[in-house]
Amino acid sequence: MPVCLTCQLEVPESQFCNNCGRPLTAPVNQATGSNRAAFVHWGPLALATTAVFISPNITAQVTGYFTPSLWLVGFLISIFPLLLLWVPGLVILVSAKSSEFEKEHAKSSLNNQISLFIYISVIVAVFGVTIFDALATGSMGSAGPWLVLLISLLLLGAAGICSLTFSIRGSVAAGSGKLYKYPL
């Protein structure tokens, strides 16, 4: 017996579904979600959360003392998960078992991760150049470097909130069987 692509019900031999009335040969978008497609959206969030919890300050609190070498080790450990944010999307994208639906979500998530990396790199570079210039010229007492610091922190916070919001929306869309394109 043929199956209606819309209702997922078996129908007797005919040209139309008895339940919804659609032609049995009409193309229909995928109606069921995919856990793998949702994973490419929330996987980077899990890695970023891991990086936050392995920060150098927490490392120092756990051991009970703070040394520069311990801070460096904690910093390198906390950066490692952040460098892997693109891995969930890449794994799904190159997997032979992934459907086109999952690959579209992986492409969208990878595009978002690359875009966020570029945005954050530009913000940090502008901040770094401003602070370096202020230190070199001795103008740290003026309001300019502190204003750049404030704006940089606000932009980084906005990037984090947008990333969290868009990743949750993408995961929900993937779970309900819809394609999702990140707005940025």
PDB file of C-alpha atoms in Angstrom:
ATOM      1  CA  MET A   1       0.000   0.000   0.000  1.00  0.00           C
ATOM      2  CA  PRO A   2       1.259   3.516  -0.734  1.00  0.00           C
ATOM      3  CA  VAL A   3       1.881   5.936   2.130  1.00  0.00           C
ATOM      4  CA  CYS A   4       0.738   9.573   2.090  1.00  0.00           C
ATOM      5  CA  LEU A   5       3.789  11.820   2.478  1.00  0.00           C
ATOM      6  CA  THR A   6       1.783  14.406   4.423  1.00  0.00           C
ATOM      7  CA  CYS A   7      -0.103  12.268   6.963  1.00  0.00           C
ATOM      8  CA  GLN A   8       2.259   9.286   6.973  1.00  0.00           C
ATOM      9  CA  LEU A   9      -0.764   6.982   6.739  1.00  0.00           C
ATOM     10  CA  GLU A  10      -1.223   4.023   4.438  1.00  0.00           C
ATOM     11  CA  VAL A  11      -3.889   4.688   1.824  1.00  0.00           C
ATOM     12  CA  PRO A  12      -5.589   2.361  -0.642  1.00  0.00           C
ATOM     13  CA  GLU A  13      -4.552   2.509  -4.292  1.00  0.00           C
ATOM     14  CA  SER A  14      -5.729   5.919  -5.507  1.00  0.00           C
ATOM     15  CA  GLN A  15      -4.331   9.253  -6.633  1.00  0.00           C
ATOM     16  CA  PHE A  16      -5.360  11.162  -3.480  1.00  0.00           C
ATOM     17  CA  CYS A  17      -5.071  10.582   0.268  1.00  0.00           C
ATOM     18  CA  ASN A  18      -8.364   9.698   1.962  1.00  0.00           C
ATOM     19  CA  ASN A  19      -7.350  11.586   5.107  1.00  0.00           C
ATOM     20  CA  CYS A  20      -5.929  14.929   3.882  1.00  0.00           C
ATOM     21  CA  GLY A  21      -6.904  14.960   0.192  1.00  0.00           C
ATOM     22  CA  ARG A  22      -3.406  15.718  -1.135  1.00  0.00           C
ATOM     23  CA  PRO A  23      -2.197  13.997  -4.270  1.00  0.00           C
ATOM     24  CA  LEU A  24       0.025  11.057  -3.381  1.00  0.00           C
ATOM     25  CA  THR A  25       2.693  12.199  -5.838  1.00  0.00           C
ATOM     26  CA  ALA A  26       2.888  15.797  -4.539  1.00  0.00           C
ATOM     27  CA  PRO A  27       6.256  16.740  -3.061  1.00  0.00           C
ATOM     28  CA  VAL A  28       6.055  17.493   0.641  1.00  0.00           C
ATOM     29  CA  ASN A  29       8.676  18.984   2.941  1.00  0.00           C
ATOM     30  CA  GLN A  30      10.033  16.737   5.647  1.00  0.00           C
ATOM     31  CA  ALA A  31       7.564  16.916   8.520  1.00  0.00           C
ATOM     32  CA  THR A  32       9.498  15.087  11.190  1.00  0.00           C
ATOM     33  CA  GLY A  33      12.461  16.536  12.990  1.00  0.00           C
ATOM     34  CA  SER A  34      15.902  15.119  13.468  1.00  0.00           C
ATOM     35  CA  ASN A  35      17.952  14.843  16.639  1.00  0.00           C
ATOM     36  CA  ARG A  36      21.149  15.019  14.608  1.00  0.00           C
ATOM     37  CA  ALA A  37      20.018  18.251  12.977  1.00  0.00           C
ATOM     38  CA  ALA A  38      19.169  19.689  16.394  1.00  0.00           C
ATOM     39  CA  PHE A  39      22.589  18.572  17.693  1.00  0.00           C
ATOM     40  CA  VAL A  40      24.448  20.843  15.266  1.00  0.00           C
ATOM     41  CA  HIS A  41      22.709  23.803  16.904  1.00  0.00           C
ATOM     42  CA  TRP A  42      22.971  22.905  20.595  1.00  0.00           C
ATOM     43  CA  GLY A  43      26.322  21.071  20.374  1.00  0.00           C
ATOM     44  CA  PRO A  44      28.344  24.314  20.158  1.00  0.00           C
ATOM     45  CA  LEU A  45      26.363  25.686  23.113  1.00  0.00           C
ATOM     46  CA  ALA A  46      27.373  22.668  25.183  1.00  0.00           C
ATOM     47  CA  LEU A  47      31.037  23.119  24.230  1.00  0.00           C
ATOM     48  CA  ALA A  48      30.945  26.850  25.033  1.00  0.00           C
ATOM     49  CA  THR A  49      29.319  26.136  28.395  1.00  0.00           C
ATOM     50  CA  THR A  50      32.056  23.608  29.118  1.00  0.00           C
ATOM     51  CA  ALA A  51      34.672  26.253  28.355  1.00  0.00           C
ATOM     52  CA  VAL A  52      33.063  28.681  30.781  1.00  0.00           C
ATOM     53  CA  PHE A  53      33.080  26.130  33.592  1.00  0.00           C
ATOM     54  CA  ILE A  54      36.734  25.260  33.000  1.00  0.00           C
ATOM     55  CA  SER A  55      37.855  28.861  33.242  1.00  0.00           C
ATOM     56  CA  PRO A  56      41.152  29.751  34.940  1.00  0.00           C
ATOM     57  CA  ASN A  57      39.381  31.291  37.925  1.00  0.00           C
ATOM     58  CA  ILE A  58      37.518  28.077  38.681  1.00  0.00           C
ATOM     59  CA  THR A  59      40.757  26.125  38.311  1.00  0.00           C
ATOM     60  CA  ALA A  60      42.351  28.385  40.914  1.00  0.00           C
ATOM     61  CA  GLN A  61      39.353  28.050  43.237  1.00  0.00           C
ATOM     62  CA  VAL A  62      39.405  24.273  43.043  1.00  0.00           C
ATOM     63  CA  THR A  63      43.080  23.992  43.863  1.00  0.00           C
ATOM     64  CA  GLY A  64      42.938  26.691  46.553  1.00  0.00           C
ATOM     65  CA  TYR A  65      45.771  28.824  45.242  1.00  0.00           C
ATOM     66  CA  PHE A  66      46.502  30.995  42.256  1.00  0.00           C
ATOM     67  CA  THR A  67      49.758  30.944  40.307  1.00  0.00           C
ATOM     68  CA  PRO A  68      50.489  32.321  36.837  1.00  0.00           C
ATOM     69  CA  SER A  69      51.352  28.883  35.481  1.00  0.00           C
ATOM     70  CA  LEU A  70      48.099  27.443  36.841  1.00  0.00           C
ATOM     71  CA  TRP A  71      46.201  30.344  35.286  1.00  0.00           C
ATOM     72  CA  LEU A  72      47.853  29.647  31.919  1.00  0.00           C
ATOM     73  CA  VAL A  73      46.936  25.950  32.087  1.00  0.00           C
ATOM     74  CA  GLY A  74      43.340  26.816  32.986  1.00  0.00           C
ATOM     75  CA  PHE A  75      43.185  29.377  30.199  1.00  0.00           C
ATOM     76  CA  LEU A  76      44.452  26.898  27.594  1.00  0.00           C
ATOM     77  CA  ILE A  77      42.035  24.227  28.823  1.00  0.00           C
ATOM     78  CA  SER A  78      39.128  26.683  28.624  1.00  0.00           C
ATOM     79  CA  ILE A  79      40.033  27.774  25.075  1.00  0.00           C
ATOM     80  CA  PHE A  80      40.204  24.203  23.752  1.00  0.00           C
ATOM     81  CA  PRO A  81      36.390  23.619  23.694  1.00  0.00           C
ATOM     82  CA  LEU A  82      35.899  27.039  22.085  1.00  0.00           C
ATOM     83  CA  LEU A  83      38.150  25.993  19.204  1.00  0.00           C
ATOM     84  CA  LEU A  84      35.911  22.966  18.624  1.00  0.00           C
ATOM     85  CA  LEU A  85      32.584  24.795  18.204  1.00  0.00           C
ATOM     86  CA  TRP A  86      32.521  24.007  14.505  1.00  0.00           C
ATOM     87  CA  VAL A  87      33.047  20.246  14.925  1.00  0.00           C
ATOM     88  CA  PRO A  88      29.388  19.117  15.411  1.00  0.00           C
ATOM     89  CA  GLY A  89      28.310  20.801  12.187  1.00  0.00           C
ATOM     90  CA  LEU A  90      31.287  19.489  10.236  1.00  0.00           C
ATOM     91  CA  VAL A  91      30.748  15.912  11.429  1.00  0.00           C
ATOM     92  CA  ILE A  92      27.120  15.943  10.296  1.00  0.00           C
ATOM     93  CA  LEU A  93      27.995  17.676   7.027  1.00  0.00           C
ATOM     94  CA  VAL A  94      30.567  15.103   5.920  1.00  0.00           C
ATOM     95  CA  SER A  95      28.760  12.049   7.288  1.00  0.00           C
ATOM     96  CA  ALA A  96      27.464   9.722   4.591  1.00  0.00           C
ATOM     97  CA  LYS A  97      24.501   8.747   6.771  1.00  0.00           C
ATOM     98  CA  SER A  98      23.203  12.331   7.074  1.00  0.00           C
ATOM     99  CA  SER A  99      20.083  13.337   5.180  1.00  0.00           C
ATOM    100  CA  GLU A 100      19.862  16.515   3.114  1.00  0.00           C
ATOM    101  CA  PHE A 101      17.757  18.035   5.905  1.00  0.00           C
ATOM    102  CA  GLU A 102      20.534  17.419   8.434  1.00  0.00           C
ATOM    103  CA  LYS A 103      23.200  18.704   6.034  1.00  0.00           C
ATOM    104  CA  GLU A 104      21.274  21.954   5.492  1.00  0.00           C
ATOM    105  CA  HIS A 105      21.137  22.486   9.252  1.00  0.00           C
ATOM    106  CA  ALA A 106      24.854  21.689   9.515  1.00  0.00           C
ATOM    107  CA  LYS A 107      25.669  24.247   6.790  1.00  0.00           C
ATOM    108  CA  SER A 108      23.570  26.861   8.557  1.00  0.00           C
ATOM    109  CA  SER A 109      25.214  26.160  11.930  1.00  0.00           C
ATOM    110  CA  LEU A 110      28.727  26.211  10.449  1.00  0.00           C
ATOM    111  CA  ASN A 111      27.994  29.505   8.723  1.00  0.00           C
ATOM    112  CA  ASN A 112      26.828  30.947  12.040  1.00  0.00           C
ATOM    113  CA  GLN A 113      29.918  29.703  13.916  1.00  0.00           C
ATOM    114  CA  ILE A 114      32.264  31.155  11.287  1.00  0.00           C
ATOM    115  CA  SER A 115      30.379  34.459  11.304  1.00  0.00           C
ATOM    116  CA  LEU A 116      30.516  34.655  15.113  1.00  0.00           C
ATOM    117  CA  PHE A 117      34.238  33.921  15.048  1.00  0.00           C
ATOM    118  CA  ILE A 118      34.759  36.800  12.601  1.00  0.00           C
ATOM    119  CA  TYR A 119      32.588  39.217  14.617  1.00  0.00           C
ATOM    120  CA  ILE A 120      34.312  38.372  17.894  1.00  0.00           C
ATOM    121  CA  SER A 121      37.779  38.544  16.291  1.00  0.00           C
ATOM    122  CA  VAL A 122      37.068  42.031  14.941  1.00  0.00           C
ATOM    123  CA  ILE A 123      35.754  43.224  18.329  1.00  0.00           C
ATOM    124  CA  VAL A 124      38.789  41.842  20.171  1.00  0.00           C
ATOM    125  CA  ALA A 125      41.209  43.223  17.551  1.00  0.00           C
ATOM    126  CA  VAL A 126      39.729  46.734  17.776  1.00  0.00           C
ATOM    127  CA  PHE A 127      39.903  46.568  21.567  1.00  0.00           C
ATOM    128  CA  GLY A 128      43.466  45.243  21.504  1.00  0.00           C
ATOM    129  CA  VAL A 129      44.702  47.918  19.097  1.00  0.00           C
ATOM    130  CA  THR A 130      43.039  50.662  21.140  1.00  0.00           C
ATOM    131  CA  ILE A 131      44.528  49.452  24.414  1.00  0.00           C
ATOM    132  CA  PHE A 132      47.972  48.965  22.841  1.00  0.00           C
ATOM    133  CA  ASP A 133      47.821  52.496  21.436  1.00  0.00           C
ATOM    134  CA  ALA A 134      46.705  53.893  24.796  1.00  0.00           C
ATOM    135  CA  LEU A 135      49.527  52.121  26.609  1.00  0.00           C
ATOM    136  CA  ALA A 136      52.083  53.224  24.026  1.00  0.00           C
ATOM    137  CA  THR A 137      51.031  56.878  24.150  1.00  0.00           C
ATOM    138  CA  GLY A 138      50.370  56.948  27.884  1.00  0.00           C
ATOM    139  CA  SER A 139      46.735  57.972  27.472  1.00  0.00           C
ATOM    140  CA  MET A 140      45.180  55.257  29.656  1.00  0.00           C
ATOM    141  CA  GLY A 141      43.875  58.001  31.933  1.00  0.00           C
ATOM    142  CA  SER A 142      41.595  59.368  29.218  1.00  0.00           C
ATOM    143  CA  ALA A 143      38.070  58.122  28.601  1.00  0.00           C
ATOM    144  CA  GLY A 144      38.755  56.724  25.100  1.00  0.00           C
ATOM    145  CA  PRO A 145      40.217  53.320  25.985  1.00  0.00           C
ATOM    146  CA  TRP A 146      37.652  52.775  28.719  1.00  0.00           C
ATOM    147  CA  LEU A 147      34.823  53.632  26.332  1.00  0.00           C
ATOM    148  CA  VAL A 148      36.200  51.147  23.805  1.00  0.00           C
ATOM    149  CA  LEU A 149      36.392  48.549  26.596  1.00  0.00           C
ATOM    150  CA  LEU A 150      32.759  49.198  27.547  1.00  0.00           C
ATOM    151  CA  ILE A 151      31.554  49.041  23.945  1.00  0.00           C
ATOM    152  CA  SER A 152      33.605  45.886  23.318  1.00  0.00           C
ATOM    153  CA  LEU A 153      32.133  44.163  26.361  1.00  0.00           C
ATOM    154  CA  LEU A 154      28.608  45.176  25.333  1.00  0.00           C
ATOM    155  CA  LEU A 155      29.157  43.886  21.790  1.00  0.00           C
ATOM    156  CA  LEU A 156      30.626  40.615  23.078  1.00  0.00           C
ATOM    157  CA  GLY A 157      27.635  40.211  25.400  1.00  0.00           C
ATOM    158  CA  ALA A 158      25.239  40.926  22.540  1.00  0.00           C
ATOM    159  CA  ALA A 159      27.046  38.362  20.364  1.00  0.00           C
ATOM    160  CA  GLY A 160      26.729  35.773  23.141  1.00  0.00           C
ATOM    161  CA  ILE A 161      23.025  36.444  23.688  1.00  0.00           C
ATOM    162  CA  CYS A 162      22.343  36.342  19.933  1.00  0.00           C
ATOM    163  CA  SER A 163      24.286  33.092  19.616  1.00  0.00           C
ATOM    164  CA  LEU A 164      22.336  31.513  22.464  1.00  0.00           C
ATOM    165  CA  THR A 165      18.971  32.691  21.142  1.00  0.00           C
ATOM    166  CA  PHE A 166      19.603  31.726  17.530  1.00  0.00           C
ATOM    167  CA  SER A 167      21.018  28.317  18.478  1.00  0.00           C
ATOM    168  CA  ILE A 168      17.951  27.521  20.574  1.00  0.00           C
ATOM    169  CA  ARG A 169      15.654  28.638  17.756  1.00  0.00           C
ATOM    170  CA  GLY A 170      17.611  26.526  15.261  1.00  0.00           C
ATOM    171  CA  SER A 171      17.445  23.485  17.519  1.00  0.00           C
ATOM    172  CA  VAL A 172      13.697  23.871  17.977  1.00  0.00           C
ATOM    173  CA  ALA A 173      13.210  24.279  14.218  1.00  0.00           C
ATOM    174  CA  ALA A 174      15.307  21.166  13.538  1.00  0.00           C
ATOM    175  CA  GLY A 175      13.289  19.192  16.071  1.00  0.00           C
ATOM    176  CA  SER A 176      10.031  20.176  14.391  1.00  0.00           C
ATOM    177  CA  GLY A 177      11.244  19.411  10.870  1.00  0.00           C
ATOM    178  CA  LYS A 178      11.749  22.952   9.588  1.00  0.00           C
ATOM    179  CA  LEU A 179      14.823  24.465   7.991  1.00  0.00           C
ATOM    180  CA  TYR A 180      16.419  27.348   9.888  1.00  0.00           C
ATOM    181  CA  LYS A 181      18.666  30.101   8.581  1.00  0.00           C
ATOM    182  CA  TYR A 182      20.524  32.259  11.100  1.00  0.00           C
ATOM    183  CA  PRO A 183      19.666  35.947  10.742  1.00  0.00           C
ATOM    184  CA  LEU A 184      23.281  37.178  11.032  1.00  0.00           C
TER     185      LEU A 184
END
